[in-house]
Short mmCIF file of C-alpha atoms in Angstrom, two decimals:
data_model
loop_
_atom_site.label_atom_id
_atom_site.label_comp_id
_atom_site.label_asym_id
_atom_site.label_seq_id
_atom_site.Cartn_x
_atom_site.Cartn_y
_atom_site.Cartn_z
CA UNK A 1 94.69 2.42 83.15
CA UNK A 2 93.91 3.41 79.59
CA UNK A 3 96.45 5.96 78.34
CA UNK A 4 96.32 7.80 75.01
CA UNK A 5 99.31 9.51 73.37
CA UNK A 6 97.01 12.19 71.88
CA UNK A 7 93.87 13.81 73.27
CA UNK A 8 91.27 11.03 72.90
CA UNK A 9 88.14 11.46 70.83
CA UNK A 10 84.83 11.76 72.65
CA UNK A 11 83.87 8.29 71.43
CA UNK A 12 87.05 6.82 72.98
CA UNK A 13 86.34 8.51 76.32
CA UNK A 14 82.72 7.37 76.26
CA UNK A 15 83.88 3.81 75.53
CA UNK A 16 86.25 3.94 78.51
CA UNK A 17 83.44 5.24 80.75
CA UNK A 18 81.11 2.48 79.49
CA UNK A 19 83.78 -0.16 80.19
CA UNK A 20 84.34 1.30 83.67
CA UNK A 21 80.62 1.30 84.42
CA UNK A 22 80.18 -2.27 83.12
CA UNK A 23 82.86 -3.45 85.54
CA UNK A 24 81.27 -1.47 88.36
CA UNK A 25 77.82 -2.97 87.63
CA UNK A 26 79.33 -6.45 87.65
CA UNK A 27 80.80 -5.80 91.12
CA UNK A 28 84.34 -5.95 89.72
CA UNK A 29 85.37 -2.87 91.69
CA UNK A 30 89.18 -3.34 91.71
CA UNK A 31 89.18 -3.76 87.92
CA UNK A 32 86.99 -0.70 87.47
CA UNK A 33 89.36 1.34 89.64
CA UNK A 34 92.28 0.31 87.44
CA UNK A 35 90.60 1.38 84.21
CA UNK A 36 90.60 5.12 84.92
CA UNK A 37 92.49 7.52 87.17
CA UNK A 38 90.00 6.84 89.94
CA UNK A 39 88.64 8.91 92.80
CA UNK A 40 87.71 6.96 95.99
CA UNK A 41 85.25 4.27 94.91
CA UNK A 42 83.51 4.08 98.30
CA UNK A 43 82.23 7.63 97.84
CA UNK A 44 81.02 6.85 94.31
CA UNK A 45 79.17 3.70 95.40
CA UNK A 46 77.59 5.42 98.41
CA UNK A 47 76.37 8.27 96.21
CA UNK A 48 74.93 5.88 93.63
CA UNK A 49 73.20 3.89 96.40
CA UNK A 50 71.75 7.02 98.00
CA UNK A 51 70.52 8.34 94.66
CA UNK A 52 69.01 5.06 93.53
CA UNK A 53 68.02 2.33 95.98
CA UNK A 54 67.60 4.55 99.03
CA UNK A 55 65.74 7.26 97.08
CA UNK A 56 63.50 4.63 95.48
CA UNK A 57 62.63 3.18 98.88
CA UNK A 58 61.80 6.67 100.18
CA UNK A 59 59.57 7.45 97.18
CA UNK A 60 57.75 4.15 97.51
CA UNK A 61 57.08 4.82 101.18
CA UNK A 62 58.74 1.58 102.16
CA UNK A 63 58.45 0.61 105.77
CA UNK A 64 61.95 0.68 107.15
CA UNK A 65 64.66 2.03 104.93
CA UNK A 66 67.56 -0.11 103.75
CA UNK A 67 70.26 -0.71 106.35
CA UNK A 68 72.92 1.99 106.41
CA UNK A 69 75.68 -0.36 105.25
CA UNK A 70 73.56 -2.62 103.03
CA UNK A 71 75.08 -1.07 99.91
CA UNK A 72 78.50 -2.40 100.94
CA UNK A 73 77.32 -5.87 101.94
CA UNK A 74 75.42 -6.79 98.78
CA UNK A 75 76.44 -5.13 95.52
CA UNK A 76 73.68 -6.75 93.44
CA UNK A 77 71.85 -3.38 93.28
CA UNK A 78 74.62 -2.14 90.95
CA UNK A 79 73.19 -4.40 88.26
CA UNK A 80 70.05 -2.24 88.19
CA UNK A 81 72.00 0.88 87.27
CA UNK A 82 72.78 1.94 83.74
CA UNK A 83 74.27 4.86 81.86
CA UNK A 84 71.96 7.32 80.17
CA UNK A 85 73.03 10.46 78.31
CA UNK A 86 76.55 11.88 78.04
CA UNK A 87 76.76 15.68 78.33
CA UNK A 88 80.07 17.14 77.17
CA UNK A 89 81.46 20.49 78.28
CA UNK A 90 82.40 23.06 75.65
CA UNK A 91 86.12 22.30 75.83
CA UNK A 92 85.76 18.55 75.27
CA UNK A 93 87.71 17.78 78.43
CA UNK A 94 84.78 17.09 80.77
CA UNK A 95 81.72 14.89 80.47
CA UNK A 96 78.80 14.37 82.85
CA UNK A 97 76.92 11.12 82.57
CA UNK A 98 73.33 10.60 83.69
CA UNK A 99 72.58 7.36 85.53
CA UNK A 100 69.39 5.34 85.58
CA UNK A 101 68.05 2.99 88.24
CA UNK A 102 65.37 0.62 87.01
CA UNK A 103 65.17 2.69 83.80
CA UNK A 104 64.52 5.98 85.68
CA UNK A 105 67.04 8.83 85.70
CA UNK A 106 68.37 9.37 89.23
CA UNK A 107 69.59 12.61 90.81
CA UNK A 108 73.25 11.56 90.81
CA UNK A 109 75.38 12.35 87.78
CA UNK A 110 78.94 11.13 87.35
CA UNK A 111 81.57 13.54 86.05
CA UNK A 112 84.74 12.49 84.23
CA UNK A 113 87.66 14.55 82.92
CA UNK A 114 90.23 13.99 80.21
CA UNK A 115 93.58 15.20 81.46
CA UNK A 116 97.20 15.09 80.46
CA UNK A 117 99.60 13.25 82.76
CA UNK A 118 103.30 12.40 82.32
CA UNK A 119 102.57 9.10 80.52
CA UNK A 120 99.78 10.57 78.34
CA UNK A 121 96.07 11.40 78.31
CA UNK A 122 93.83 9.63 80.84
CA UNK A 123 90.22 9.68 81.98
CA UNK A 124 89.93 10.70 85.63
CA UNK A 125 86.99 10.63 88.01
CA UNK A 126 84.27 10.10 88.63
CA UNK A 127 83.00 13.01 90.65
CA UNK A 128 79.43 12.76 91.89
CA UNK A 129 77.04 15.63 91.28
CA UNK A 130 73.58 16.09 92.77
#
């Protein structure tokens, strides 16, 4: 996990989030979980799936929706996600990140916090917001 001795700059936090998301997109889930103080990844992946692939299938009027556990069986859909805009809170300790699926903003936003722990400052999250 990335640890800073002083409160990290926004650019440092954004770089850590980008690194985390790159690992997630590549299906390297255990490595992504080790990069930040991580909330349960299964919840994050399920939310991203629901807000992207499943929502896209619903909008397209696809016959038969994706299987309920398809998101766990084949993680290739993660490669179609990307980060969009970073929206920082007034205190500089919280950032929400918009996500795109096939270049379209989805309803799910990921939230990350910068917090002080015994060893130093860390990025924690992500929370999923709808």
